[in-house]
Short mmCIF file of C-alpha atoms and ligand atoms in Angstrom, two decimals:
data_model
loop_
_atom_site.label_atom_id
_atom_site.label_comp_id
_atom_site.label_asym_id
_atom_site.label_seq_id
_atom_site.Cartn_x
_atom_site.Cartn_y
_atom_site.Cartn_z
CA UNK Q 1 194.86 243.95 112.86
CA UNK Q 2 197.17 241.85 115.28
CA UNK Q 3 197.23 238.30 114.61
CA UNK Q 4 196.87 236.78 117.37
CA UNK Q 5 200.66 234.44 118.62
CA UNK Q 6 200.71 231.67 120.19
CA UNK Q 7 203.80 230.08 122.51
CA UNK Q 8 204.96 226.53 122.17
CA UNK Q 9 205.10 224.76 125.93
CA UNK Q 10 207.02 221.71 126.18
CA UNK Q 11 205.20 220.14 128.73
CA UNK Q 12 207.49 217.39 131.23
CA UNK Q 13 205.44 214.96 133.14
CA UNK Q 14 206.53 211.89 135.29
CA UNK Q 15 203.55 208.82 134.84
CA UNK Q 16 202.75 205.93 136.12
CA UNK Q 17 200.37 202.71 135.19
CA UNK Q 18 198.96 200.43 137.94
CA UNK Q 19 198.27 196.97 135.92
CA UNK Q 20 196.26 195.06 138.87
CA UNK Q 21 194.53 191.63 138.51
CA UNK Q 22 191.71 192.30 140.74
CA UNK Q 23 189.23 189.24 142.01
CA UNK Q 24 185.58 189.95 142.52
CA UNK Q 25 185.23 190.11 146.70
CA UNK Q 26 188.64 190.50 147.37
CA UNK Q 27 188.68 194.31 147.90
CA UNK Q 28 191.39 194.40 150.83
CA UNK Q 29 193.55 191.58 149.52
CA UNK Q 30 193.60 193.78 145.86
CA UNK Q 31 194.24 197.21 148.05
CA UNK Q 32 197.07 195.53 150.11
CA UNK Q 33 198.62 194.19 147.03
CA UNK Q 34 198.34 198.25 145.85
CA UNK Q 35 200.33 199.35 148.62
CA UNK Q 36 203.35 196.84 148.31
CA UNK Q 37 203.54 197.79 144.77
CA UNK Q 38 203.11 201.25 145.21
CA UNK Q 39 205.44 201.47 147.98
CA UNK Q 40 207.80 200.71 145.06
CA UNK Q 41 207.65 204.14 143.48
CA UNK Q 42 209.12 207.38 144.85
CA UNK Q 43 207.89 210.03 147.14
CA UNK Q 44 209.41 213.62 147.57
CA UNK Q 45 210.40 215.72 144.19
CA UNK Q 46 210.67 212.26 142.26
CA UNK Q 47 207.12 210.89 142.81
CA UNK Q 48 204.71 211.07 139.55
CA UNK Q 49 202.36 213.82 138.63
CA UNK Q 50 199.77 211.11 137.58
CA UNK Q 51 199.14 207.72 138.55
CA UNK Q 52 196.76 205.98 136.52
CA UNK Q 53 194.99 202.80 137.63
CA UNK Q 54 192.91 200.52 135.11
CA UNK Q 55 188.87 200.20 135.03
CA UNK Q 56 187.23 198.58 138.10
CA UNK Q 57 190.68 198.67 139.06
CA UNK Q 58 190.56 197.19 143.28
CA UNK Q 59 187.14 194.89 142.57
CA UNK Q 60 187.46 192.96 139.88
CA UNK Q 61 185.19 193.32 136.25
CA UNK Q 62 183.07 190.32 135.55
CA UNK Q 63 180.01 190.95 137.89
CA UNK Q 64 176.57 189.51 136.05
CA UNK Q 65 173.89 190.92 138.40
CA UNK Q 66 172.94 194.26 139.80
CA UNK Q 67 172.88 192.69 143.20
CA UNK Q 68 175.88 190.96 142.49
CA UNK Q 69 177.75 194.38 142.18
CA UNK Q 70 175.84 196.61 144.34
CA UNK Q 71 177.95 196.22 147.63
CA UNK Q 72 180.63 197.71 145.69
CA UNK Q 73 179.69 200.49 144.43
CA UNK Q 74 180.87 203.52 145.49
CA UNK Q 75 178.49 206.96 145.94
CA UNK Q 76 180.48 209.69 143.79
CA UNK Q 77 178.48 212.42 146.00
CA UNK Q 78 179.87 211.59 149.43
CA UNK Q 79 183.30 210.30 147.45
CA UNK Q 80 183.29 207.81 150.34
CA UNK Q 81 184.24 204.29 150.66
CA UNK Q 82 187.21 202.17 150.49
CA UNK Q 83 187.69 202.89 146.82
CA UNK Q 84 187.58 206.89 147.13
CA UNK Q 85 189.70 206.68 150.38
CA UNK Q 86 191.94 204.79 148.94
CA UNK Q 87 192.47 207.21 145.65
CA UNK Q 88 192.93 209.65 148.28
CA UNK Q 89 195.93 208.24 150.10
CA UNK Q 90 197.26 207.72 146.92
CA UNK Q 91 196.79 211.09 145.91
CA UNK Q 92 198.25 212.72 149.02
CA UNK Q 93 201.05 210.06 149.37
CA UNK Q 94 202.30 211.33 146.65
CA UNK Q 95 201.32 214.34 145.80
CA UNK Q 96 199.54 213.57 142.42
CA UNK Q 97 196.81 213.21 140.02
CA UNK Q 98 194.99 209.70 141.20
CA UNK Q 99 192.62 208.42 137.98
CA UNK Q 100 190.81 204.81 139.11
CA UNK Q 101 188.37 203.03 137.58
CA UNK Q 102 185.32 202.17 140.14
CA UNK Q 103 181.58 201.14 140.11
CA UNK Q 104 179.32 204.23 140.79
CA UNK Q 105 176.20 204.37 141.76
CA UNK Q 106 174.53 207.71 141.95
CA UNK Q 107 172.06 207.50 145.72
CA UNK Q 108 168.83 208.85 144.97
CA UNK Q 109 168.24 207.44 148.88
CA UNK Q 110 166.33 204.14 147.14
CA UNK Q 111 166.70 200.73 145.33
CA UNK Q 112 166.69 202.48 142.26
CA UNK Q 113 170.44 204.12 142.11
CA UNK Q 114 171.44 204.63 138.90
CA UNK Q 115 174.70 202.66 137.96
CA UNK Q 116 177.48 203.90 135.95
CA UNK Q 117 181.17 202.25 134.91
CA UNK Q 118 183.10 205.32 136.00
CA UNK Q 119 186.95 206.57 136.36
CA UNK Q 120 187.15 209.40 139.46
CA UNK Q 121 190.17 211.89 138.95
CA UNK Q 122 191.45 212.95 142.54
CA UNK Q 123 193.90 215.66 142.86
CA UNK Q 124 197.05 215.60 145.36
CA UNK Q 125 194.69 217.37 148.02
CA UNK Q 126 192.85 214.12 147.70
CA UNK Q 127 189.47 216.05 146.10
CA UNK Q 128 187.48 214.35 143.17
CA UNK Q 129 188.19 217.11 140.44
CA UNK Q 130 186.23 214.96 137.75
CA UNK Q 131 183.93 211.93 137.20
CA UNK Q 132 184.09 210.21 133.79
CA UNK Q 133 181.28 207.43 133.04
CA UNK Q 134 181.88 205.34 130.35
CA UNK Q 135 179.84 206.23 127.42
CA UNK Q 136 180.12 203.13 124.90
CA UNK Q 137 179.04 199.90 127.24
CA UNK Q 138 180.58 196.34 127.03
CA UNK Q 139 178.21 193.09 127.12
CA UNK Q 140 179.45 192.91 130.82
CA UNK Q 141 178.70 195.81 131.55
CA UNK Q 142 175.04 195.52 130.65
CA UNK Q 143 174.92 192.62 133.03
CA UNK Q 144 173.96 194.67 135.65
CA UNK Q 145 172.31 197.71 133.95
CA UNK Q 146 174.88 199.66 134.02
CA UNK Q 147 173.78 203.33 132.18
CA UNK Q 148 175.66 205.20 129.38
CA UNK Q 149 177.34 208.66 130.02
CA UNK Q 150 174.53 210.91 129.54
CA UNK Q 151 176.87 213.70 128.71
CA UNK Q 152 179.02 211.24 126.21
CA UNK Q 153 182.84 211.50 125.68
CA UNK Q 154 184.17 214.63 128.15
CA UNK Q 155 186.96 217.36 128.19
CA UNK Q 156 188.20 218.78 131.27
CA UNK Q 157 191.10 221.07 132.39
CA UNK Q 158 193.98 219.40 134.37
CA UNK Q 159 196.62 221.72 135.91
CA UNK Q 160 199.94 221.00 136.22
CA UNK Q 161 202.28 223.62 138.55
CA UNK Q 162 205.22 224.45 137.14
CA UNK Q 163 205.32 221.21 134.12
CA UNK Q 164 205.73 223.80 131.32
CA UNK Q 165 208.39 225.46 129.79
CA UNK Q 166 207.78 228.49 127.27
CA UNK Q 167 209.86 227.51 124.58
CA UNK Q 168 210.62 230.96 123.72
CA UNK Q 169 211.88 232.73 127.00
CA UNK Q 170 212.94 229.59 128.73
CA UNK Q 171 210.75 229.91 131.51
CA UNK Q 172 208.37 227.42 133.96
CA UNK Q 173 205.23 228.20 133.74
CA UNK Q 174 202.19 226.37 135.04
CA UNK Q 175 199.49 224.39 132.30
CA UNK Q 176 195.82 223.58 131.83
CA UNK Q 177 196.10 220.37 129.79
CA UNK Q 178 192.69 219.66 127.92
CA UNK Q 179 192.68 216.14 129.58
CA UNK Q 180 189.61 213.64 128.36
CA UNK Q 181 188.99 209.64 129.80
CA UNK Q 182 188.01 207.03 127.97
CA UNK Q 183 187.13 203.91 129.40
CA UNK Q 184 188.12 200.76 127.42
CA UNK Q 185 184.81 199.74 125.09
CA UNK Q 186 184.55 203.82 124.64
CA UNK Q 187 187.59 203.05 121.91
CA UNK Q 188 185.33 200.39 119.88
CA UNK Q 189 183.05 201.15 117.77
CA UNK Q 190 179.62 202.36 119.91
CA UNK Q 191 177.99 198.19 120.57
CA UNK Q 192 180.93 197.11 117.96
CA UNK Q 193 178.24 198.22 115.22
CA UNK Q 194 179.18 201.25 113.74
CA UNK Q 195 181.22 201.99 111.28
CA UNK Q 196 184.99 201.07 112.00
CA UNK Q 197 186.44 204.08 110.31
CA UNK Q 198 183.96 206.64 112.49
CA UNK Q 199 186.71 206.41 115.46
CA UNK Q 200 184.07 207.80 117.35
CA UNK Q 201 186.72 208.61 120.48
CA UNK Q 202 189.42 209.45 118.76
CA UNK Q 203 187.93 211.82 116.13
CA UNK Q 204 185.89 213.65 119.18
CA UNK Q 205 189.27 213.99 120.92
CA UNK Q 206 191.36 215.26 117.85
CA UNK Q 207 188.06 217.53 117.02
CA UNK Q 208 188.64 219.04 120.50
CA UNK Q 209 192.28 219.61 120.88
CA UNK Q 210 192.62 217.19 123.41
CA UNK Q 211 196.32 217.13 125.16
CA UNK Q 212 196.42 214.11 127.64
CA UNK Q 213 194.02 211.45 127.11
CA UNK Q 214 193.84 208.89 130.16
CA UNK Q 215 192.57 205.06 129.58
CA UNK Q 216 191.38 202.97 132.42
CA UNK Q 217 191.04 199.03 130.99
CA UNK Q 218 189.81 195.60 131.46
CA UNK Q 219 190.74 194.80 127.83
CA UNK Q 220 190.23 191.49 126.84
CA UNK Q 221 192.96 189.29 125.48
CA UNK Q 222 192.39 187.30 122.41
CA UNK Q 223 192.10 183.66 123.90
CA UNK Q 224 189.19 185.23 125.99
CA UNK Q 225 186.29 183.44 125.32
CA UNK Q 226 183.52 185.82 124.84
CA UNK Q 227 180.30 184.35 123.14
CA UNK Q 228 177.96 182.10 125.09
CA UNK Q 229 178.36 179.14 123.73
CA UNK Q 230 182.26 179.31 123.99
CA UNK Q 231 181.93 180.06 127.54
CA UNK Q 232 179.80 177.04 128.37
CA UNK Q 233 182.28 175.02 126.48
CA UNK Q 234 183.90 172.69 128.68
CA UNK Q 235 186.74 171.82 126.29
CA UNK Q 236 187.58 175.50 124.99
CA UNK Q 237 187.97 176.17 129.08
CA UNK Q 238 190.25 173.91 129.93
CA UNK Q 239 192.45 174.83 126.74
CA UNK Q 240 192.74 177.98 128.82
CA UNK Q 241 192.91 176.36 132.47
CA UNK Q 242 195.56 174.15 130.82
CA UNK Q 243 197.35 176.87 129.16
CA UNK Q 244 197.51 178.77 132.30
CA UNK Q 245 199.01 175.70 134.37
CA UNK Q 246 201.88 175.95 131.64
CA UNK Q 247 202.36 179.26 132.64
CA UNK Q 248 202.89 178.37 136.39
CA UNK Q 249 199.94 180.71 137.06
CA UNK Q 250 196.62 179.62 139.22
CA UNK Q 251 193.44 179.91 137.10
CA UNK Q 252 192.54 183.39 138.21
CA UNK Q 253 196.05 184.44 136.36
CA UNK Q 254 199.30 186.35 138.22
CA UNK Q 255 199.24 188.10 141.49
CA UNK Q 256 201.99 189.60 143.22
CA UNK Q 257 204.88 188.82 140.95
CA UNK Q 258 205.25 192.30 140.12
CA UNK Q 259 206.71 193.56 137.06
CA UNK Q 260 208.78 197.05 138.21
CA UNK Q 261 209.60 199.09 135.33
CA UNK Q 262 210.98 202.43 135.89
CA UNK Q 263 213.55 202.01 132.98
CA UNK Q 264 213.29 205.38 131.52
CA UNK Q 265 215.61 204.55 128.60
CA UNK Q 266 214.66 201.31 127.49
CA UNK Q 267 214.83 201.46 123.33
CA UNK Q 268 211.27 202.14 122.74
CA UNK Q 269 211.68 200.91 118.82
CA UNK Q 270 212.24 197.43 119.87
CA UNK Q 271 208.58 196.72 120.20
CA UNK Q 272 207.57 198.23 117.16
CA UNK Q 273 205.41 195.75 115.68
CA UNK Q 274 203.78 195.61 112.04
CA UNK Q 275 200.04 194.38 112.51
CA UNK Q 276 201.07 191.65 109.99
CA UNK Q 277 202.40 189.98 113.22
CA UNK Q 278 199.81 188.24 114.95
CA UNK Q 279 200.44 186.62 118.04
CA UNK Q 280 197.37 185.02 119.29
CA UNK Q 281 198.82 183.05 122.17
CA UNK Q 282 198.33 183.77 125.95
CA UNK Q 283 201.96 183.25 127.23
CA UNK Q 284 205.02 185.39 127.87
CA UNK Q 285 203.58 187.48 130.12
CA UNK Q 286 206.14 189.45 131.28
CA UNK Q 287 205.89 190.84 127.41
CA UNK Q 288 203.06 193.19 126.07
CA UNK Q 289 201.03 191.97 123.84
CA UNK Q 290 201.60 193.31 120.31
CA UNK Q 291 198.37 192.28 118.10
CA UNK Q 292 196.85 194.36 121.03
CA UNK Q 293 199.17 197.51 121.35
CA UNK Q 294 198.54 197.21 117.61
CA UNK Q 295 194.67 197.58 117.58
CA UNK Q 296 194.70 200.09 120.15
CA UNK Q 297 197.33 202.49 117.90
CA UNK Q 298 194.53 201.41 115.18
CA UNK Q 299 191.89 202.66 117.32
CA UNK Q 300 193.37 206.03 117.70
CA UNK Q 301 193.95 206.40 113.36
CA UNK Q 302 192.85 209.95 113.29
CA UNK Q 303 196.11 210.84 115.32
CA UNK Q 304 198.52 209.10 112.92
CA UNK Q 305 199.96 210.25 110.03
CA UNK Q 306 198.81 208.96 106.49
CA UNK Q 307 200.49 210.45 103.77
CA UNK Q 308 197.79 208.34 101.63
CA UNK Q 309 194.84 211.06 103.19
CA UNK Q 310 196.31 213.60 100.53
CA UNK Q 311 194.29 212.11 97.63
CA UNK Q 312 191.51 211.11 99.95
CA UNK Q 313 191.15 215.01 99.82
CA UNK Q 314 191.91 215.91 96.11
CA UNK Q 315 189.75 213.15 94.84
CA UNK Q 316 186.57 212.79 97.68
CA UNK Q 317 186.75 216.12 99.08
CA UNK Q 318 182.99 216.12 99.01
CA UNK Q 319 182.41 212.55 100.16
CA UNK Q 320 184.90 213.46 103.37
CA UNK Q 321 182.21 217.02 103.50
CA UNK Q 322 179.39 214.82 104.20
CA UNK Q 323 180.29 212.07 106.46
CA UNK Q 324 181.31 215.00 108.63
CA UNK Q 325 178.07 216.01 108.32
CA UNK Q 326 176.17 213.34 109.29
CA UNK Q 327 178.44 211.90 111.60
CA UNK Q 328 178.44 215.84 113.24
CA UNK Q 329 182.10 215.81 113.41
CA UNK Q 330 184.89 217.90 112.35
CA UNK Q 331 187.34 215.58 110.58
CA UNK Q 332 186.66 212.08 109.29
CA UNK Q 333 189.87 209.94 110.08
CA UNK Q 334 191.91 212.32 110.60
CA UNK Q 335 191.58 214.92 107.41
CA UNK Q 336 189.16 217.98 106.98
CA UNK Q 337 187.95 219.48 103.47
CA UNK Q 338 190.95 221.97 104.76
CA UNK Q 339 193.46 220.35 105.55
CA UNK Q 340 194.74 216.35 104.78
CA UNK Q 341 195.30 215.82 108.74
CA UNK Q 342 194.06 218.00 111.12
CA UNK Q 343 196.22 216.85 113.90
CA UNK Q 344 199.82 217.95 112.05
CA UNK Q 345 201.87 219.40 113.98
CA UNK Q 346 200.53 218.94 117.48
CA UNK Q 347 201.09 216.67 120.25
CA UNK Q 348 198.91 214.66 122.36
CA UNK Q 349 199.66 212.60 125.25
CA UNK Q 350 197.95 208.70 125.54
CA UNK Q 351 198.14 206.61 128.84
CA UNK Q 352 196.24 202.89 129.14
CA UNK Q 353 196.47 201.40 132.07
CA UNK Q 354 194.61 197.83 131.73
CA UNK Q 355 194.15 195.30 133.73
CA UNK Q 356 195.65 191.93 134.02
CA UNK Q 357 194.49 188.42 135.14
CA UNK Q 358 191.57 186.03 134.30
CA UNK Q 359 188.08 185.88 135.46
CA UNK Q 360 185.30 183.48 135.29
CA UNK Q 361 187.92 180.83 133.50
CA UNK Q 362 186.67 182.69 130.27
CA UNK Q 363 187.70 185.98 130.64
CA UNK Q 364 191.37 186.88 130.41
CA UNK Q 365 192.55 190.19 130.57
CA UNK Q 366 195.62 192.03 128.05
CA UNK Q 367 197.69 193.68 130.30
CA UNK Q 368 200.44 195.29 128.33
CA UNK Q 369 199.77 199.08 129.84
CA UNK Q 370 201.45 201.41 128.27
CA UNK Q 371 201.90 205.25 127.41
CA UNK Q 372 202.55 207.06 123.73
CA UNK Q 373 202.79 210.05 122.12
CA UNK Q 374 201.09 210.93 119.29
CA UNK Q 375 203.83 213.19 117.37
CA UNK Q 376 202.08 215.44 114.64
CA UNK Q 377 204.99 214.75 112.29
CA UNK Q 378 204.38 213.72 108.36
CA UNK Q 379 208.02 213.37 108.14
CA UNK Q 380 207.95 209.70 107.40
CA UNK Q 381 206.54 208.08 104.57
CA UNK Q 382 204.00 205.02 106.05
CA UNK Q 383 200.71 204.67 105.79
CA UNK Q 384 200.93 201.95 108.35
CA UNK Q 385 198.02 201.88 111.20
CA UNK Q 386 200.19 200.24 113.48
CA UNK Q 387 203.04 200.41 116.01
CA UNK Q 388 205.75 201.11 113.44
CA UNK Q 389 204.26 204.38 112.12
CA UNK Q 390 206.65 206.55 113.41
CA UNK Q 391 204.55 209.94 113.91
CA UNK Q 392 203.58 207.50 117.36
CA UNK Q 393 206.36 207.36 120.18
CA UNK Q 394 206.08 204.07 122.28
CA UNK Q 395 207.21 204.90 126.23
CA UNK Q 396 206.85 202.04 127.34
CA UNK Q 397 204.42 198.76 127.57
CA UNK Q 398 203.92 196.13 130.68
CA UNK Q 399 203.93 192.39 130.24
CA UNK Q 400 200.29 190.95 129.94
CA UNK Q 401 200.22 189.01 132.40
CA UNK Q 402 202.00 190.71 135.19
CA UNK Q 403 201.04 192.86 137.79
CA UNK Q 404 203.15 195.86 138.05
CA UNK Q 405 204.20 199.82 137.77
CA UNK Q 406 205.50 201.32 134.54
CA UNK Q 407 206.85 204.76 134.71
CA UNK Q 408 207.57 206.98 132.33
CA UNK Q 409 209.00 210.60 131.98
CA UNK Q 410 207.14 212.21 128.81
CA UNK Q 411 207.31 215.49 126.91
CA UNK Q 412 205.54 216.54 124.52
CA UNK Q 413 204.08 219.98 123.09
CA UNK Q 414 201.28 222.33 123.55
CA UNK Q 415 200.23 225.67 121.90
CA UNK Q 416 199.58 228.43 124.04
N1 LIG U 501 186.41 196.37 123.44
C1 LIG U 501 186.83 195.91 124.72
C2 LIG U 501 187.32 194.48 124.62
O1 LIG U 501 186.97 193.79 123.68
C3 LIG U 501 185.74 196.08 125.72
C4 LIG U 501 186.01 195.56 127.09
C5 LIG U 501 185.54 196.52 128.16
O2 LIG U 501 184.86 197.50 127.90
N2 LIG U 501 185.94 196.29 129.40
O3 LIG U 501 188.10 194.05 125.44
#
């Protein structure tokens, strides 16, 4: 019998993150302000193979009706509209993956479209190539009836001309990534009430194999004010109007001062950042916001290495047997009944492009964008879930306040 081999590809990509502060109506003005900061990054053999924008990236989040947000929806169909023509132009301008977060409503030809918080994935012909809908739904988002996925988290194949090497004869050959979307809530637990440690997204993307995984966000930053009664208090809102004014920023947050960063080598380990750190406050925003970055790296557990999973396994083998079960999964945070961490050894790629800004007076957005890999290695010995376990490489973060482009040039590994 002939086992069968597989190759190692090392896989070279050039990304970028959009972090926008769109405003609810201001469509063109948030477009406009697309272009000048687009217009920043390069065309020709240098432009990126993926642009990423955030969720409801060009027309702002915080809509509370139906009506309210029906005039921007976009018909995924047709793929028409300023939202799809724009991902378009993007797309062809420079010859890339487009991924943009948009309202969708799917035209049955009546009042009764179905609504869905959706990220479209145009390719550099300027075709839609895939539709995500979110599957886990914010408060907000229920607002104005927005639907779940049906079809729940989603794989699809990506292909990238000539981004792979075969590590064994040297060559360029084209990849299929397994690419999957999540969009922002679709990393917290499903209505923040299951269990923490189910990592829903994560463990359905590490049961799959999944190579690139793209985030569209309108993340929330901590001074948000998110209950009802904090949002109708007068006093907690003008801690934040006030807080902003020390900022020198209007009330809706930052536009325009963009935050360029292209710097390829900037020393990635200087924004490691143990979760012990907390840093509540809403200021400094050309810098990323670490109790953030943190959670999100939480978020994604099953991809980080644990040495401490090794006795989870010699001592609750079963136990981990039938939470799988039940949960219908593979792995349970990370390990199988196999095999302490199912995800040593491989690579997989994360991008999160949020948004920035603030909306409503209430809501203020995280910012802090930023792209990792998720290593495979169990060379080092921390169990911490956090920016300074080192089996996750940090590319690079934005500020949280700022609007801006961060690109990166990545590598990282796939089996073949
Ligand atoms: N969990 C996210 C937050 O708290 C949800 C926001 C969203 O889905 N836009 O910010």
């Amino acid at each position: 019998m002939t086992r069968p081999t597989t190759t190692k590809i090392l896989v070279d990509l050039r990304i970028a993150l959009v972090q926008l502060n769109p405003q609810i109506s201001q469509l063109e003005q948030t477009i406009k302000r697309s272009w000048t900061l687009l217009n920043n990054i390069p065309k020709g053999s240098k432009s990126p193979d993926l642009i990423v924008f955030p969720e409801f990236a060009l027309t702002g989040y915080n809509f509370h009706s139906r009506e309210q947000i029906l005039p921007y929806c976009s018909d995924s169909v047709s793929a028409k509209g300023p939202i799809f023509q724009f991902a378009k132009q993007v797309s062809k301008a420079f010859n890339c993956y487009t991924v943009i977060g948009y309202p969708e409503r799917v035209d049955d030809g009546s009042d009764l479209s179905v609504l869905y918080n959706s990220a479209a994935v145009v390719n550099a012909n300027g075709n839609l190539v895939f539709n995500y809908r979110k599957s886990f739904l914010y408060e907000t988002d229920k607002e104005w009836q927005c639907e779940e996925n049906p079809e729940g988290f989603q794989t699809f194949p990506l292909s990238f001309l000539q981004k792979g090497t075969d590590l064994k004869t040297g060559e360029k050959v084209d990849v299929i990534l397994k690419t999957g979307v999540g969009i922002c809530m679709d990393l917290s637990p499903y209505e923040f009430k299951a269990p923490f440690n189910d990592f829903e997204f994560a463990t359905y993307h590490l049961d799959r194999g999944t190579e690139l995984i793209i985030c569209p966000m309108a993340w929330l930053h901590s001074s948000s004010l998110t209950d009802a009664e904090d949002k109708n208090d007068r006093g907690k809102k003008m801690l934040i109007k006030e807080n902003l004014k020390l900022n020198g920023v209007p009330e809706y947050g930052s536009q325009g001062d963009f935050q360029i960063n292209f710097n390829q080598n900037s020393k990635p380990d200087r924004i490691r950042m143990d979760s012990e750190f907390v840093d509540k406050d809403y200021d400094k925003l050309n810098e990323p916001d670490m109790t953030n970055v943190n959670y999100w790296m939480l978020r994604f557990l099953p991809f980080l290495n644990l040495p401490i999973r090794n006795n989870w396994l010699q001592n609750n083998g079963d136990v981990l047997g039938q939470i799988m079960e039940m949960n219908g999964t593979k792995s349970y945070m990370g390990a199988t009944q196999s095999d302490p961490w199912k995800f040593k050894g491989k690579n997989a790629l994360l991008a999160i492009a949020n948004r920035c800004g603030v909306e409503d007076g209430t809501t203020v957005f995280a910012g802090s964008s930023g792209i990792y890999k998720f290593n495979g290695e169990d060379t080092h010995e921390s169990d911490h879930i956090d920016t300074t376990n080192e089996s996750v490489y940090l590319y690079g973060n934005m500020g949280k306040g700022k609007e801006g482009v961060l690109i990166r040039d990545v590598e990282f590994e796939i089996d073949r």
